[in-house]
PDB file of N, CA and C in Angstrom:
ATOM      1  N   UNK A   1      11.174   4.922  -0.519  1.00  0.00           N
ATOM      2  CA  UNK A   1      11.819   4.250  -2.276  1.00  0.00           C
ATOM      3  C   UNK A   1       9.843   2.767  -2.537  1.00  0.00           C
ATOM      4  N   UNK A   2       8.891   2.988  -3.023  1.00  0.00           N
ATOM      5  CA  UNK A   2       8.559   2.706  -2.409  1.00  0.00           C
ATOM      6  C   UNK A   2       8.918   0.700  -3.717  1.00  0.00           C
ATOM      7  N   UNK A   3       9.095  -0.259  -3.586  1.00  0.00           N
ATOM      8  CA  UNK A   3      10.129  -0.948  -5.215  1.00  0.00           C
ATOM      9  C   UNK A   3       8.908  -1.695  -5.387  1.00  0.00           C
ATOM     10  N   UNK A   4       7.999  -2.579  -4.501  1.00  0.00           N
ATOM     11  CA  UNK A   4       6.543  -3.410  -4.856  1.00  0.00           C
ATOM     12  C   UNK A   4       5.976  -3.246  -5.032  1.00  0.00           C
ATOM     13  N   UNK A   5       4.873  -3.548  -5.253  1.00  0.00           N
ATOM     14  CA  UNK A   5       3.513  -3.684  -5.127  1.00  0.00           C
ATOM     15  C   UNK A   5       2.742  -4.920  -5.041  1.00  0.00           C
ATOM     16  N   UNK A   6       2.018  -5.699  -4.782  1.00  0.00           N
ATOM     17  CA  UNK A   6       1.367  -6.941  -4.816  1.00  0.00           C
ATOM     18  C   UNK A   6       0.453  -7.621  -4.438  1.00  0.00           C
ATOM     19  N   UNK A   7      -0.809  -7.408  -5.062  1.00  0.00           N
ATOM     20  CA  UNK A   7      -1.583  -8.261  -4.195  1.00  0.00           C
ATOM     21  C   UNK A   7      -1.793  -9.705  -4.378  1.00  0.00           C
ATOM     22  N   UNK A   8      -2.147 -10.126  -2.545  1.00  0.00           N
ATOM     23  CA  UNK A   8      -2.203 -11.420  -2.617  1.00  0.00           C
ATOM     24  C   UNK A   8      -3.423 -12.054  -1.892  1.00  0.00           C
ATOM     25  N   UNK A   9      -3.476 -13.157  -2.183  1.00  0.00           N
ATOM     26  CA  UNK A   9      -4.989 -13.584  -1.910  1.00  0.00           C
ATOM     27  C   UNK A   9      -5.014 -14.352  -1.013  1.00  0.00           C
ATOM     28  N   UNK A  10      -6.702 -14.909   0.100  1.00  0.00           N
ATOM     29  CA  UNK A  10      -6.500 -15.951   1.060  1.00  0.00           C
ATOM     30  C   UNK A  10      -6.252 -15.235   2.148  1.00  0.00           C
ATOM     31  N   UNK A  11      -5.947 -14.896   2.604  1.00  0.00           N
ATOM     32  CA  UNK A  11      -6.983 -13.639   2.398  1.00  0.00           C
ATOM     33  C   UNK A  11      -6.404 -12.808   1.537  1.00  0.00           C
ATOM     34  N   UNK A  12      -7.088 -11.857   1.355  1.00  0.00           N
ATOM     35  CA  UNK A  12      -6.782 -10.586   0.679  1.00  0.00           C
ATOM     36  C   UNK A  12      -5.972  -9.331   0.666  1.00  0.00           C
ATOM     37  N   UNK A  13      -4.868  -9.093   0.794  1.00  0.00           N
ATOM     38  CA  UNK A  13      -4.222  -8.214   1.221  1.00  0.00           C
ATOM     39  C   UNK A  13      -3.260  -8.025   0.585  1.00  0.00           C
ATOM     40  N   UNK A  14      -2.245  -6.959   0.514  1.00  0.00           N
ATOM     41  CA  UNK A  14      -0.937  -6.496   0.322  1.00  0.00           C
ATOM     42  C   UNK A  14       0.166  -6.428   0.686  1.00  0.00           C
ATOM     43  N   UNK A  15       1.288  -6.941  -0.142  1.00  0.00           N
ATOM     44  CA  UNK A  15       1.944  -7.156  -0.410  1.00  0.00           C
ATOM     45  C   UNK A  15       3.311  -5.988  -1.147  1.00  0.00           C
ATOM     46  N   UNK A  16       3.853  -5.911   0.700  1.00  0.00           N
ATOM     47  CA  UNK A  16       4.726  -4.239  -0.084  1.00  0.00           C
ATOM     48  C   UNK A  16       6.629  -4.375   0.220  1.00  0.00           C
ATOM     49  N   UNK A  17       6.427  -3.845  -0.524  1.00  0.00           N
ATOM     50  CA  UNK A  17       8.437  -3.841  -0.748  1.00  0.00           C
ATOM     51  C   UNK A  17       9.081  -2.247  -0.873  1.00  0.00           C
ATOM     52  N   UNK A  18       9.785  -2.006   0.128  1.00  0.00           N
ATOM     53  CA  UNK A  18      10.197  -0.433  -0.308  1.00  0.00           C
ATOM     54  C   UNK A  18      11.384  -0.591   0.430  1.00  0.00           C
ATOM     55  N   UNK A  19      11.749   0.320   0.441  1.00  0.00           N
ATOM     56  CA  UNK A  19      13.640   0.520   0.752  1.00  0.00           C
ATOM     57  C   UNK A  19      13.630   1.840   1.183  1.00  0.00           C
ATOM     58  N   UNK A  20      13.987   1.799   2.773  1.00  0.00           N
ATOM     59  CA  UNK A  20      14.358   2.681   4.322  1.00  0.00           C
ATOM     60  C   UNK A  20      15.197   4.150   3.671  1.00  0.00           C
ATOM     61  N   UNK A  21      16.142   4.831   3.284  1.00  0.00           N
ATOM     62  CA  UNK A  21      16.712   5.049   2.783  1.00  0.00           C
ATOM     63  C   UNK A  21      17.352   6.038   4.639  1.00  0.00           C
ATOM     64  N   UNK A  22      16.494   6.233   5.864  1.00  0.00           N
ATOM     65  CA  UNK A  22      17.648   6.785   7.110  1.00  0.00           C
ATOM     66  C   UNK A  22      15.774   6.179   7.500  1.00  0.00           C
ATOM     67  N   UNK A  23      15.662   6.100   8.435  1.00  0.00           N
ATOM     68  CA  UNK A  23      15.025   5.153   9.777  1.00  0.00           C
ATOM     69  C   UNK A  23      14.348   7.135   9.728  1.00  0.00           C
ATOM     70  N   UNK A  24      12.459   5.756   9.369  1.00  0.00           N
ATOM     71  CA  UNK A  24      11.456   6.845   9.362  1.00  0.00           C
ATOM     72  C   UNK A  24       9.882   6.414   9.957  1.00  0.00           C
ATOM     73  N   UNK A  25       8.997   7.495   9.665  1.00  0.00           N
ATOM     74  CA  UNK A  25       7.970   6.511  10.108  1.00  0.00           C
ATOM     75  C   UNK A  25       7.018   6.152   8.755  1.00  0.00           C
ATOM     76  N   UNK A  26       6.474   5.753   8.124  1.00  0.00           N
ATOM     77  CA  UNK A  26       5.406   5.553   7.268  1.00  0.00           C
ATOM     78  C   UNK A  26       4.091   5.167   7.442  1.00  0.00           C
ATOM     79  N   UNK A  27       3.888   5.320   5.963  1.00  0.00           N
ATOM     80  CA  UNK A  27       1.978   6.034   6.535  1.00  0.00           C
ATOM     81  C   UNK A  27       0.800   5.775   4.803  1.00  0.00           C
ATOM     82  N   UNK A  28       0.041   3.621   5.678  1.00  0.00           N
ATOM     83  CA  UNK A  28       0.401   3.713   3.997  1.00  0.00           C
ATOM     84  C   UNK A  28      -2.139   4.480   3.909  1.00  0.00           C
ATOM     85  N   UNK A  29      -2.351   3.935   3.155  1.00  0.00           N
ATOM     86  CA  UNK A  29      -3.929   4.925   2.843  1.00  0.00           C
ATOM     87  C   UNK A  29      -3.719   3.910   1.736  1.00  0.00           C
ATOM     88  N   UNK A  30      -5.948   3.369   1.003  1.00  0.00           N
ATOM     89  CA  UNK A  30      -6.347   3.601  -0.077  1.00  0.00           C
ATOM     90  C   UNK A  30      -6.551   5.438  -0.282  1.00  0.00           C
ATOM     91  N   UNK A  31      -7.055   5.497  -1.420  1.00  0.00           N
ATOM     92  CA  UNK A  31      -7.046   6.759  -2.120  1.00  0.00           C
ATOM     93  C   UNK A  31      -7.764   6.888  -2.860  1.00  0.00           C
ATOM     94  N   UNK A  32      -8.779   7.005  -2.734  1.00  0.00           N
ATOM     95  CA  UNK A  32      -9.162   7.524  -4.841  1.00  0.00           C
ATOM     96  C   UNK A  32      -9.211   7.714  -5.781  1.00  0.00           C
ATOM     97  N   UNK A  33      -9.485   8.121  -6.400  1.00  0.00           N
ATOM     98  CA  UNK A  33      -8.813   8.966  -8.168  1.00  0.00           C
ATOM     99  C   UNK A  33      -8.581  10.856  -7.271  1.00  0.00           C
ATOM    100  N   UNK A  34      -8.846  11.141  -6.088  1.00  0.00           N
ATOM    101  CA  UNK A  34      -8.436  12.575  -6.564  1.00  0.00           C
ATOM    102  C   UNK A  34      -7.514  12.370  -5.151  1.00  0.00           C
ATOM    103  N   UNK A  35      -7.326  11.753  -4.827  1.00  0.00           N
ATOM    104  CA  UNK A  35      -7.042  11.363  -3.589  1.00  0.00           C
ATOM    105  C   UNK A  35      -6.897  11.628  -1.650  1.00  0.00           C
ATOM    106  N   UNK A  36      -8.130  11.188  -1.985  1.00  0.00           N
ATOM    107  CA  UNK A  36      -8.640  11.748  -0.389  1.00  0.00           C
ATOM    108  C   UNK A  36      -9.177   9.814  -0.032  1.00  0.00           C
ATOM    109  N   UNK A  37      -8.926  10.189   1.042  1.00  0.00           N
ATOM    110  CA  UNK A  37      -8.672   9.034   1.941  1.00  0.00           C
ATOM    111  C   UNK A  37      -9.675   8.079   1.948  1.00  0.00           C
ATOM    112  N   UNK A  38      -9.460   6.906   1.764  1.00  0.00           N
ATOM    113  CA  UNK A  38     -10.125   5.580   2.041  1.00  0.00           C
ATOM    114  C   UNK A  38     -10.107   4.411   2.882  1.00  0.00           C
ATOM    115  N   UNK A  39      -8.929   4.617   3.206  1.00  0.00           N
ATOM    116  CA  UNK A  39      -8.729   3.284   4.170  1.00  0.00           C
ATOM    117  C   UNK A  39      -7.092   4.602   4.992  1.00  0.00           C
ATOM    118  N   UNK A  40      -6.805   3.608   6.626  1.00  0.00           N
ATOM    119  CA  UNK A  40      -6.153   4.011   6.171  1.00  0.00           C
ATOM    120  C   UNK A  40      -5.501   2.950   7.317  1.00  0.00           C
ATOM    121  N   UNK A  41      -4.417   2.003   7.224  1.00  0.00           N
ATOM    122  CA  UNK A  41      -3.220   1.841   8.288  1.00  0.00           C
ATOM    123  C   UNK A  41      -2.704   2.113   9.353  1.00  0.00           C
ATOM    124  N   UNK A  42      -2.830   1.425  11.123  1.00  0.00           N
ATOM    125  CA  UNK A  42      -1.274   2.352  11.601  1.00  0.00           C
ATOM    126  C   UNK A  42       0.236   2.797  10.607  1.00  0.00           C
ATOM    127  N   UNK A  43       0.206   3.489  10.723  1.00  0.00           N
ATOM    128  CA  UNK A  43       1.608   4.339  10.513  1.00  0.00           C
ATOM    129  C   UNK A  43       2.373   3.181  11.316  1.00  0.00           C
ATOM    130  N   UNK A  44       4.266   3.219  10.355  1.00  0.00           N
ATOM    131  CA  UNK A  44       4.499   2.086  11.408  1.00  0.00           C
ATOM    132  C   UNK A  44       6.462   2.404  10.789  1.00  0.00           C
ATOM    133  N   UNK A  45       7.411   2.575  12.155  1.00  0.00           N
ATOM    134  CA  UNK A  45       8.255   2.826  12.255  1.00  0.00           C
ATOM    135  C   UNK A  45       9.704   1.665  11.165  1.00  0.00           C
ATOM    136  N   UNK A  46      10.301   2.582  10.272  1.00  0.00           N
ATOM    137  CA  UNK A  46      11.710   1.009   9.761  1.00  0.00           C
ATOM    138  C   UNK A  46      12.754   1.753  10.208  1.00  0.00           C
ATOM    139  N   UNK A  47      13.632   1.177  10.011  1.00  0.00           N
ATOM    140  CA  UNK A  47      15.198   1.166  10.020  1.00  0.00           C
ATOM    141  C   UNK A  47      15.989   1.387   9.028  1.00  0.00           C
ATOM    142  N   UNK A  48      16.845   2.013   8.536  1.00  0.00           N
ATOM    143  CA  UNK A  48      17.304   2.260   7.143  1.00  0.00           C
ATOM    144  C   UNK A  48      17.400   0.782   6.228  1.00  0.00           C
ATOM    145  N   UNK A  49      17.514   0.530   5.562  1.00  0.00           N
ATOM    146  CA  UNK A  49      16.557  -1.138   4.418  1.00  0.00           C
ATOM    147  C   UNK A  49      15.956  -0.939   3.382  1.00  0.00           C
ATOM    148  N   UNK A  50      16.082  -2.688   3.111  1.00  0.00           N
ATOM    149  CA  UNK A  50      14.796  -3.324   2.542  1.00  0.00           C
ATOM    150  C   UNK A  50      13.914  -4.082   3.650  1.00  0.00           C
ATOM    151  N   UNK A  51      12.775  -4.014   4.219  1.00  0.00           N
ATOM    152  CA  UNK A  51      11.174  -4.471   3.821  1.00  0.00           C
ATOM    153  C   UNK A  51      10.443  -4.788   3.000  1.00  0.00           C
ATOM    154  N   UNK A  52       9.772  -5.509   3.454  1.00  0.00           N
ATOM    155  CA  UNK A  52       8.533  -6.840   2.670  1.00  0.00           C
ATOM    156  C   UNK A  52       7.992  -6.518   4.584  1.00  0.00           C
ATOM    157  N   UNK A  53       6.285  -5.954   4.035  1.00  0.00           N
ATOM    158  CA  UNK A  53       5.622  -6.512   5.241  1.00  0.00           C
ATOM    159  C   UNK A  53       4.251  -6.323   4.346  1.00  0.00           C
ATOM    160  N   UNK A  54       3.373  -6.790   4.499  1.00  0.00           N
ATOM    161  CA  UNK A  54       1.743  -7.273   4.463  1.00  0.00           C
ATOM    162  C   UNK A  54       0.357  -6.570   5.098  1.00  0.00           C
ATOM    163  N   UNK A  55      -0.141  -5.511   4.577  1.00  0.00           N
ATOM    164  CA  UNK A  55      -1.660  -4.962   4.587  1.00  0.00           C
ATOM    165  C   UNK A  55      -3.074  -5.435   4.632  1.00  0.00           C
ATOM    166  N   UNK A  56      -3.164  -5.987   5.500  1.00  0.00           N
ATOM    167  CA  UNK A  56      -5.114  -6.475   4.838  1.00  0.00           C
ATOM    168  C   UNK A  56      -5.652  -5.947   4.198  1.00  0.00           C
ATOM    169  N   UNK A  57      -6.149  -6.131   3.159  1.00  0.00           N
ATOM    170  CA  UNK A  57      -7.591  -5.470   2.057  1.00  0.00           C
ATOM    171  C   UNK A  57      -8.655  -5.378   2.691  1.00  0.00           C
ATOM    172  N   UNK A  58      -9.288  -4.158   2.962  1.00  0.00           N
ATOM    173  CA  UNK A  58     -10.591  -3.809   3.573  1.00  0.00           C
ATOM    174  C   UNK A  58     -11.063  -4.442   1.885  1.00  0.00           C
ATOM    175  N   UNK A  59     -13.162  -5.267   2.934  1.00  0.00           N
ATOM    176  CA  UNK A  59     -13.537  -5.610   1.930  1.00  0.00           C
ATOM    177  C   UNK A  59     -13.861  -4.281   0.515  1.00  0.00           C
ATOM    178  N   UNK A  60     -13.210  -4.621  -0.607  1.00  0.00           N
ATOM    179  CA  UNK A  60     -13.818  -4.085  -2.112  1.00  0.00           C
ATOM    180  C   UNK A  60     -13.849  -4.752  -3.071  1.00  0.00           C
ATOM    181  N   UNK A  61     -14.359  -3.742  -4.148  1.00  0.00           N
ATOM    182  CA  UNK A  61     -15.067  -4.621  -4.732  1.00  0.00           C
ATOM    183  C   UNK A  61     -14.063  -5.109  -5.686  1.00  0.00           C
ATOM    184  N   UNK A  62     -14.016  -5.926  -7.267  1.00  0.00           N
ATOM    185  CA  UNK A  62     -13.067  -5.508  -8.110  1.00  0.00           C
ATOM    186  C   UNK A  62     -12.773  -4.907  -9.196  1.00  0.00           C
ATOM    187  N   UNK A  63     -11.284  -4.131  -8.917  1.00  0.00           N
ATOM    188  CA  UNK A  63     -11.698  -3.326  -9.874  1.00  0.00           C
ATOM    189  C   UNK A  63      -9.896  -2.701  -9.445  1.00  0.00           C
ATOM    190  N   UNK A  64     -10.268  -1.231 -10.264  1.00  0.00           N
ATOM    191  CA  UNK A  64      -8.519  -0.651  -9.424  1.00  0.00           C
ATOM    192  C   UNK A  64      -9.132  -0.512  -8.961  1.00  0.00           C
ATOM    193  N   UNK A  65      -7.513  -0.381  -8.429  1.00  0.00           N
ATOM    194  CA  UNK A  65      -8.146   1.099  -6.870  1.00  0.00           C
ATOM    195  C   UNK A  65      -6.398   1.794  -6.660  1.00  0.00           C
ATOM    196  N   UNK A  66      -6.368   2.241  -5.972  1.00  0.00           N
ATOM    197  CA  UNK A  66      -4.923   3.251  -5.466  1.00  0.00           C
ATOM    198  C   UNK A  66      -4.487   3.043  -3.794  1.00  0.00           C
ATOM    199  N   UNK A  67      -3.023   2.667  -3.715  1.00  0.00           N
ATOM    200  CA  UNK A  67      -3.015   2.334  -2.213  1.00  0.00           C
ATOM    201  C   UNK A  67      -1.321   3.862  -2.852  1.00  0.00           C
ATOM    202  N   UNK A  68      -1.570   4.889  -1.631  1.00  0.00           N
ATOM    203  CA  UNK A  68      -0.830   5.741  -1.323  1.00  0.00           C
ATOM    204  C   UNK A  68       0.888   5.439  -0.186  1.00  0.00           C
ATOM    205  N   UNK A  69       2.143   5.742   0.308  1.00  0.00           N
ATOM    206  CA  UNK A  69       2.484   5.471   1.205  1.00  0.00           C
ATOM    207  C   UNK A  69       3.010   6.492   0.674  1.00  0.00           C
ATOM    208  N   UNK A  70       3.117   7.078   2.514  1.00  0.00           N
ATOM    209  CA  UNK A  70       3.611   8.258   2.422  1.00  0.00           C
ATOM    210  C   UNK A  70       4.475   8.562   3.745  1.00  0.00           C
ATOM    211  N   UNK A  71       5.669   9.645   3.339  1.00  0.00           N
ATOM    212  CA  UNK A  71       6.285   9.844   4.925  1.00  0.00           C
ATOM    213  C   UNK A  71       6.192  11.618   5.177  1.00  0.00           C
ATOM    214  N   UNK A  72       6.872  12.234   6.153  1.00  0.00           N
ATOM    215  CA  UNK A  72       6.862  13.092   5.986  1.00  0.00           C
ATOM    216  C   UNK A  72       7.379  14.315   5.372  1.00  0.00           C
ATOM    217  N   UNK A  73       7.973  13.474   3.831  1.00  0.00           N
ATOM    218  CA  UNK A  73       8.440  14.947   2.599  1.00  0.00           C
ATOM    219  C   UNK A  73       8.052  14.235   1.848  1.00  0.00           C
ATOM    220  N   UNK A  74       8.006  13.688   1.888  1.00  0.00           N
ATOM    221  CA  UNK A  74       6.595  12.768  -0.258  1.00  0.00           C
ATOM    222  C   UNK A  74       5.816  11.390   0.550  1.00  0.00           C
ATOM    223  N   UNK A  75       5.553  11.150  -0.752  1.00  0.00           N
ATOM    224  CA  UNK A  75       4.138  10.510  -1.628  1.00  0.00           C
ATOM    225  C   UNK A  75       4.337   9.601  -2.668  1.00  0.00           C
ATOM    226  N   UNK A  76       3.978   8.570  -2.517  1.00  0.00           N
ATOM    227  CA  UNK A  76       3.640   7.405  -3.514  1.00  0.00           C
ATOM    228  C   UNK A  76       2.543   7.432  -3.872  1.00  0.00           C
ATOM    229  N   UNK A  77       1.694   7.552  -4.956  1.00  0.00           N
ATOM    230  CA  UNK A  77       0.109   6.397  -5.738  1.00  0.00           C
ATOM    231  C   UNK A  77       1.076   5.897  -6.376  1.00  0.00           C
ATOM    232  N   UNK A  78       0.426   4.599  -6.137  1.00  0.00           N
ATOM    233  CA  UNK A  78       0.329   2.662  -6.796  1.00  0.00           C
ATOM    234  C   UNK A  78      -0.804   1.755  -7.263  1.00  0.00           C
ATOM    235  N   UNK A  79      -1.202   2.023  -8.584  1.00  0.00           N
ATOM    236  CA  UNK A  79      -2.752   1.717  -9.026  1.00  0.00           C
ATOM    237  C   UNK A  79      -2.314   0.217  -8.822  1.00  0.00           C
ATOM    238  N   UNK A  80      -3.185  -0.464  -8.624  1.00  0.00           N
ATOM    239  CA  UNK A  80      -3.043  -1.875  -8.580  1.00  0.00           C
ATOM    240  C   UNK A  80      -4.685  -2.497  -8.112  1.00  0.00           C
ATOM    241  N   UNK A  81      -5.310  -3.846  -9.407  1.00  0.00           N
ATOM    242  CA  UNK A  81      -5.670  -4.263 -10.026  1.00  0.00           C
ATOM    243  C   UNK A  81      -6.237  -5.297  -9.213  1.00  0.00           C
ATOM    244  N   UNK A  82      -7.426  -5.061  -8.470  1.00  0.00           N
ATOM    245  CA  UNK A  82      -8.242  -6.217  -7.195  1.00  0.00           C
ATOM    246  C   UNK A  82      -8.816  -7.514  -8.033  1.00  0.00           C
ATOM    247  N   UNK A  83      -8.627  -8.267  -7.940  1.00  0.00           N
ATOM    248  CA  UNK A  83      -9.864  -9.882  -9.227  1.00  0.00           C
ATOM    249  C   UNK A  83      -9.857 -10.407  -8.305  1.00  0.00           C
ATOM    250  N   UNK A  84     -11.141 -10.823  -7.994  1.00  0.00           N
ATOM    251  CA  UNK A  84     -11.200 -12.183  -5.943  1.00  0.00           C
ATOM    252  C   UNK A  84     -12.433 -13.124  -7.196  1.00  0.00           C
ATOM    253  N   UNK A  85     -13.064 -12.810  -8.051  1.00  0.00           N
ATOM    254  CA  UNK A  85     -13.340 -13.865  -9.305  1.00  0.00           C
ATOM    255  C   UNK A  85     -13.151 -14.286 -10.252  1.00  0.00           C
TER     256      UNK A  85
END
């Protein structure tokens, strides 16, 4: 379960908070409005529990972007706003 998504700056990155009920592999992507992949980070395996991790953002223009977090059985997409200027 994705419980938090925050943009942090200097350097620009996403701070991701998840609650993992069972040990599983999580896949993180940036996707467009129709959910086509734009960028992928390496998959990570997590033990059960709450976890916080950071993902460096690629060069993006300011504006709205979509973050997708998925497992073998489900997918969550969240909108975030990047404002560097």
